Short mmCIF file of C-alpha atoms and ligand atoms in Angstrom, two decimals:
data_model
loop_
_atom_site.label_atom_id
_atom_site.label_comp_id
_atom_site.label_asym_id
_atom_site.label_seq_id
_atom_site.Cartn_x
_atom_site.Cartn_y
_atom_site.Cartn_z
CA MET P 1 -7.16 13.56 -19.10
CA VAL P 2 -5.00 9.82 -17.16
CA THR P 3 -4.88 7.15 -20.57
CA ILE P 4 -6.52 3.91 -18.56
CA VAL P 5 -4.04 0.78 -19.67
CA ASN P 6 -5.61 -2.23 -19.63
CA SER P 7 -2.92 -4.90 -20.52
CA VAL P 8 0.24 -5.52 -19.67
CA LYS P 9 0.81 -5.82 -23.87
CA ASP P 10 -0.99 -2.27 -24.43
CA TRP P 11 1.82 -0.81 -22.08
CA ASN P 12 4.21 -2.09 -23.79
CA ASP P 13 3.41 -0.98 -27.15
CA LEU P 14 3.07 2.59 -25.61
CA TYR P 15 6.39 2.74 -23.20
CA ARG P 16 8.26 1.29 -27.12
CA SER P 17 6.03 4.02 -29.48
CA LYS P 18 6.42 6.87 -26.93
CA ASP P 19 10.18 6.12 -26.33
CA TYR P 20 9.42 6.28 -22.13
CA CYS P 21 12.28 3.84 -22.03
CA ASN P 22 14.65 7.16 -22.01
CA ALA P 23 12.14 9.06 -20.08
CA ARG P 24 12.50 9.07 -15.94
CA VAL P 25 8.66 6.73 -15.00
CA GLY P 26 7.35 6.79 -11.98
CA PHE P 27 4.90 5.09 -10.66
CA VAL P 28 1.99 4.62 -7.68
CA PRO P 29 1.07 1.31 -7.22
CA THR P 30 -2.47 1.18 -5.37
CA MET P 31 -5.85 -0.99 -4.61
CA GLY P 32 -7.91 2.03 -5.29
CA ALA P 33 -10.22 3.32 -3.00
CA LEU P 34 -7.05 6.27 -3.17
CA HIS P 35 -7.00 9.18 -0.13
CA GLU P 36 -4.86 12.49 0.70
CA GLY P 37 -2.00 9.51 0.80
CA HIS P 38 -1.87 8.54 -1.87
CA ALA P 39 -2.41 12.17 -3.37
CA SER P 40 0.81 12.77 -2.32
CA LEU P 41 2.48 10.28 -3.42
CA ILE P 42 1.22 10.95 -6.66
CA LYS P 43 2.46 14.65 -6.82
CA LYS P 44 5.75 13.15 -5.64
CA SER P 45 5.76 11.37 -8.74
CA THR P 46 4.74 13.88 -10.91
CA ALA P 47 7.72 16.13 -9.55
CA GLU P 48 9.96 14.43 -10.16
CA ASN P 49 9.68 11.68 -13.30
CA ASP P 50 8.33 12.90 -16.69
CA ILE P 51 5.93 10.96 -16.27
CA THR P 52 4.23 9.76 -13.32
CA ILE P 53 1.71 6.04 -13.83
CA ALA P 54 -0.68 4.70 -11.12
CA SER P 55 -1.77 1.79 -11.01
CA ILE P 56 -5.12 0.51 -8.81
CA PHE P 57 -5.30 -3.87 -8.46
CA LEU P 58 -7.26 -4.50 -5.34
CA ASN P 59 -5.20 -7.73 -5.40
CA PRO P 60 -6.58 -10.77 -4.03
CA THR P 61 -4.22 -12.91 -3.19
CA GLN P 62 -3.08 -10.65 0.18
CA PHE P 63 -6.17 -10.64 2.04
CA ASN P 64 -5.80 -13.14 3.99
CA ASP P 65 -9.88 -12.81 5.00
CA PRO P 66 -12.23 -13.23 2.37
CA ASP P 67 -14.42 -10.51 4.07
CA ASP P 68 -12.46 -8.03 4.26
CA LEU P 69 -11.56 -8.47 0.34
CA LYS P 70 -15.40 -7.97 -0.07
CA ASN P 71 -15.45 -4.81 2.46
CA TYR P 72 -12.78 -3.56 0.70
CA PRO P 73 -14.03 0.05 -0.71
CA VAL P 74 -14.46 0.94 -3.86
CA THR P 75 -14.67 4.51 -5.49
CA PHE P 76 -13.62 4.41 -8.81
CA GLU P 77 -14.93 7.44 -10.03
CA GLU P 78 -13.60 9.43 -7.26
CA ASP P 79 -10.47 7.07 -8.00
CA LEU P 80 -10.15 8.62 -11.38
CA ALA P 81 -11.41 12.22 -10.64
CA LEU P 82 -8.47 12.09 -8.27
CA LEU P 83 -6.25 10.97 -11.04
CA ASN P 84 -6.87 13.60 -12.96
CA SER P 85 -6.35 15.84 -10.64
CA LEU P 86 -3.13 15.55 -9.95
CA ASP P 87 -2.18 15.41 -13.88
CA ALA P 88 -0.88 11.73 -13.52
CA ASP P 89 -0.74 10.37 -16.99
CA TYR P 90 -1.64 6.59 -16.45
CA LEU P 91 -3.79 4.37 -14.98
CA PHE P 92 -3.11 0.75 -14.93
CA LEU P 93 -5.77 -1.51 -14.77
CA PRO P 94 -5.67 -4.89 -14.90
CA SER P 95 -7.79 -8.02 -14.16
CA TYR P 96 -6.89 -10.84 -12.54
CA ASP P 97 -5.98 -12.63 -15.32
CA GLU P 98 -3.77 -10.13 -16.88
CA ILE P 99 -1.41 -9.86 -13.01
CA TYR P 100 -2.36 -13.99 -12.60
CA ILE P 101 -1.54 -15.63 -15.66
CA ASP P 102 -0.19 -18.13 -13.84
CA LYS P 103 -2.56 -18.43 -11.29
CA PHE P 104 -0.90 -17.79 -8.63
CA ASN P 105 1.53 -20.60 -9.02
CA TYR P 106 4.62 -18.46 -8.43
CA LYS P 107 5.13 -17.31 -5.80
CA VAL P 108 7.48 -14.76 -3.94
CA ILE P 109 8.34 -15.83 -0.40
CA GLU P 110 10.64 -13.62 2.39
CA GLU P 111 11.54 -15.73 5.11
CA SER P 112 11.64 -13.55 8.15
CA LEU P 113 10.28 -10.22 8.18
CA SER P 114 6.87 -11.04 6.32
CA LYS P 115 6.67 -13.35 9.24
CA ILE P 116 6.42 -10.72 12.17
CA LEU P 117 4.32 -7.90 13.14
CA CYS P 118 1.32 -7.93 10.39
CA GLY P 119 3.40 -11.10 8.86
CA ALA P 120 2.08 -13.53 12.21
CA SER P 121 -1.65 -11.95 12.49
CA ARG P 122 -2.58 -12.02 8.41
CA PRO P 123 -0.34 -15.51 7.13
CA GLY P 124 -0.25 -15.08 2.91
CA HIS P 125 -0.14 -11.49 3.06
CA PHE P 126 3.13 -9.98 2.45
CA THR P 127 3.81 -12.93 -0.39
CA GLY P 128 0.84 -11.84 -2.26
CA VAL P 129 2.03 -8.21 -1.94
CA LEU P 130 5.37 -8.88 -2.22
CA THR P 131 4.07 -10.57 -5.58
CA VAL P 132 1.79 -8.28 -7.01
CA VAL P 133 4.52 -6.04 -6.44
CA LEU P 134 7.09 -7.66 -8.56
CA LYS P 135 4.94 -8.27 -11.43
CA LEU P 136 4.21 -4.75 -11.29
CA ILE P 137 7.56 -3.24 -11.40
CA ASN P 138 8.04 -5.79 -14.10
CA ILE P 139 5.29 -4.63 -15.90
CA ILE P 140 5.52 -0.89 -15.36
CA LYS P 141 9.46 -0.95 -15.44
CA PRO P 142 9.83 2.24 -13.39
CA ASN P 143 13.16 3.66 -12.58
CA THR P 144 11.06 5.62 -9.64
CA ALA P 145 7.97 3.53 -6.93
CA TYR P 146 6.74 5.11 -3.98
CA PHE P 147 4.92 3.87 -0.78
CA GLY P 148 3.75 5.49 1.82
CA GLN P 149 5.41 4.59 5.37
CA LYS P 150 2.40 3.85 7.43
CA ASP P 151 2.90 0.33 6.09
CA TYR P 152 6.39 0.46 7.29
CA GLN P 153 6.84 -2.85 7.07
CA GLN P 154 5.48 -3.45 3.78
CA TYR P 155 8.22 -1.05 2.58
CA LEU P 156 11.08 -2.52 4.17
CA LEU P 157 9.41 -5.68 2.47
CA ILE P 158 9.01 -4.32 -0.97
CA LYS P 159 12.63 -2.50 -0.82
CA GLY P 160 14.70 -5.99 0.47
CA MET P 161 12.52 -7.71 -2.19
CA CYS P 162 14.09 -5.53 -5.05
CA GLU P 163 17.43 -5.36 -3.48
CA ALA P 164 17.43 -8.85 -3.37
CA PHE P 165 16.29 -9.90 -6.71
CA PHE P 166 18.67 -7.00 -8.69
CA MET P 167 15.29 -4.82 -9.76
CA ASN P 168 16.29 -2.49 -11.36
CA VAL P 169 14.15 0.13 -9.46
CA LYS P 170 14.28 3.11 -6.77
CA ILE P 171 12.39 2.31 -4.15
CA VAL P 172 10.91 5.31 -2.45
CA PRO P 173 9.89 5.86 1.66
CA CYS P 174 7.12 9.13 2.09
CA PRO P 175 5.79 10.21 5.34
CA THR P 176 2.62 9.05 6.33
CA VAL P 177 -0.42 11.60 5.67
CA ARG P 178 -3.15 12.39 8.28
CA GLU P 179 -5.75 13.85 9.59
CA GLU P 180 -5.72 16.64 11.70
CA SER P 181 -7.32 14.71 14.92
CA GLY P 182 -3.24 12.28 14.19
CA LEU P 183 -5.58 9.62 12.70
CA ALA P 184 -3.18 7.73 9.64
CA LEU P 185 -4.79 8.07 6.25
CA SER P 186 -6.23 4.97 4.90
CA SER P 187 -8.75 4.07 2.08
CA ARG P 188 -9.98 1.24 5.42
CA ASN P 189 -11.11 4.60 6.98
CA LYS P 190 -13.94 5.20 4.91
CA LEU P 191 -15.28 1.02 6.15
CA LEU P 192 -15.72 3.25 9.92
CA THR P 193 -18.79 4.44 11.89
CA PRO P 194 -19.41 7.55 12.84
CA GLU P 195 -18.87 6.73 16.57
CA GLU P 196 -15.68 5.04 14.95
CA LYS P 197 -13.94 7.89 13.76
CA ILE P 198 -14.28 9.90 16.61
CA ILE P 199 -12.44 6.86 19.04
CA ALA P 200 -10.36 6.34 16.11
CA PRO P 201 -7.23 9.24 15.98
CA GLN P 202 -7.11 8.30 19.92
CA PHE P 203 -4.75 5.29 18.22
CA ASN P 204 -2.30 6.98 17.59
CA LYS P 205 -2.00 9.52 20.36
CA ILE P 206 -1.71 6.29 22.27
CA LEU P 207 0.93 4.54 20.03
CA LYS P 208 2.78 7.73 20.68
CA SER P 209 3.08 8.12 23.60
CA PRO P 210 5.93 7.36 26.31
CA GLY P 211 5.19 4.27 28.09
CA LYS P 212 6.52 0.81 27.74
CA VAL P 213 4.41 -1.59 26.11
CA ASP P 214 1.73 -3.13 28.03
CA GLU P 215 0.79 0.45 29.12
CA ILE P 216 0.52 1.51 24.85
CA ILE P 217 -1.99 -1.82 25.25
CA ASN P 218 -3.44 -1.21 28.49
CA GLY P 219 -4.69 2.41 27.05
CA LEU P 220 -5.55 1.34 24.06
CA GLU P 221 -7.68 -1.73 24.82
CA LYS P 222 -9.72 0.92 27.73
CA THR P 223 -9.86 3.49 24.53
CA GLY P 224 -12.37 0.12 23.11
CA PHE P 225 -9.69 -1.27 20.95
CA LYS P 226 -9.19 -4.35 20.37
CA VAL P 227 -4.56 -5.16 19.94
CA ASP P 228 -3.92 -7.23 17.44
CA TYR P 229 -0.49 -6.43 18.24
CA ILE P 230 1.99 -3.59 19.85
CA GLU P 231 5.64 -4.11 19.03
CA GLU P 232 8.55 -2.63 19.20
CA THR P 233 11.56 -2.93 16.24
CA ALA P 234 14.04 -1.56 14.11
CA GLY P 235 13.63 2.47 15.99
CA ARG P 236 9.64 2.18 15.56
CA ARG P 237 6.84 1.20 17.97
CA PHE P 238 5.26 -0.72 15.42
CA GLY P 239 0.43 -1.60 16.24
CA ALA P 240 -2.09 -2.97 14.62
CA VAL P 241 -5.98 -2.51 16.10
CA TYR P 242 -9.40 -3.32 15.57
CA LEU P 243 -12.39 -0.60 15.99
CA GLY P 244 -14.70 -2.61 15.42
CA LYS P 245 -14.85 -4.55 12.18
CA VAL P 246 -12.05 -1.91 10.93
CA ARG P 247 -8.27 -2.67 11.08
CA LEU P 248 -6.24 0.33 11.56
CA ILE P 249 -2.03 0.41 11.84
CA ASP P 250 -0.05 2.96 12.70
CA ASN P 251 3.41 3.09 12.82
CA VAL P 252 5.99 5.45 15.10
CA GLU P 253 9.40 7.08 15.44
CA ILE P 254 10.91 6.08 18.62
O1 PAF H 1 -0.49 -0.81 0.13
C1 PAF H 1 -1.03 -1.20 -1.22
O2 PAF H 1 -2.41 -0.65 -1.58
C2 PAF H 1 -0.61 -3.05 -1.60
O3 PAF H 1 0.09 -3.49 -0.45
C3 PAF H 1 -0.05 -2.25 -2.37
C4 PAF H 1 1.55 -2.07 -2.22
C5 PAF H 1 -0.61 -1.64 -4.19
C6 PAF H 1 -0.37 -3.99 -3.51
O4 PAF H 1 -1.13 -4.15 -3.89
#
């Protein structure tokens, strides 16, 4: 059974009492609404480490749109069942006050990559992500932390932050897990209507099709997506689209 830890003090006590300083600790930070993508990160961590700790913290500072935060799926009982079925050892489940003892007065600001792609349309998003991930890594003190490549920009920024601040942790990118249809798994997929679920797989199909960015944008718009951005950089094509109210992101190698 996964052991739930709610406070920084409890984790510090456990960490010392069990001598986890000498164990390989793997960490999978999440915002809950877990799916097979998260499961793949946890499986990799349990395979590579002595203990695996996941966190669930729906981090308000990374939501630029209050409605997005309000509508974000919460499936705690199912999350717990999944963590148990995967033999995760601990779940760190802190409150807002536990994480933001400083009331979000101290922030990690990245001045370049965080301003493009998702950062351009979601102001402040990556400051919230980087700040919470810095806090979580400082609290948990893992040897390795695992992140999905669906959020490739997030992965690059977290890796960059850990290098910039000489953080003693290895950041491991893990392949995007997809439905058979090609749709990248995401907690937000739970918000799609049955009709939108039928269209959603076209996002990945069109994103990875040959052609110029303009053609990809046209194809997506014709299929019913509202395009936030399609851009090519660092050997990848990145995209974000809206299907109704749901924002989907994906990226493919080019
Ligand atoms: O990818 C996520 O779920 C979140 O951005 C993360 C890394 C858990 C930080 O809140």
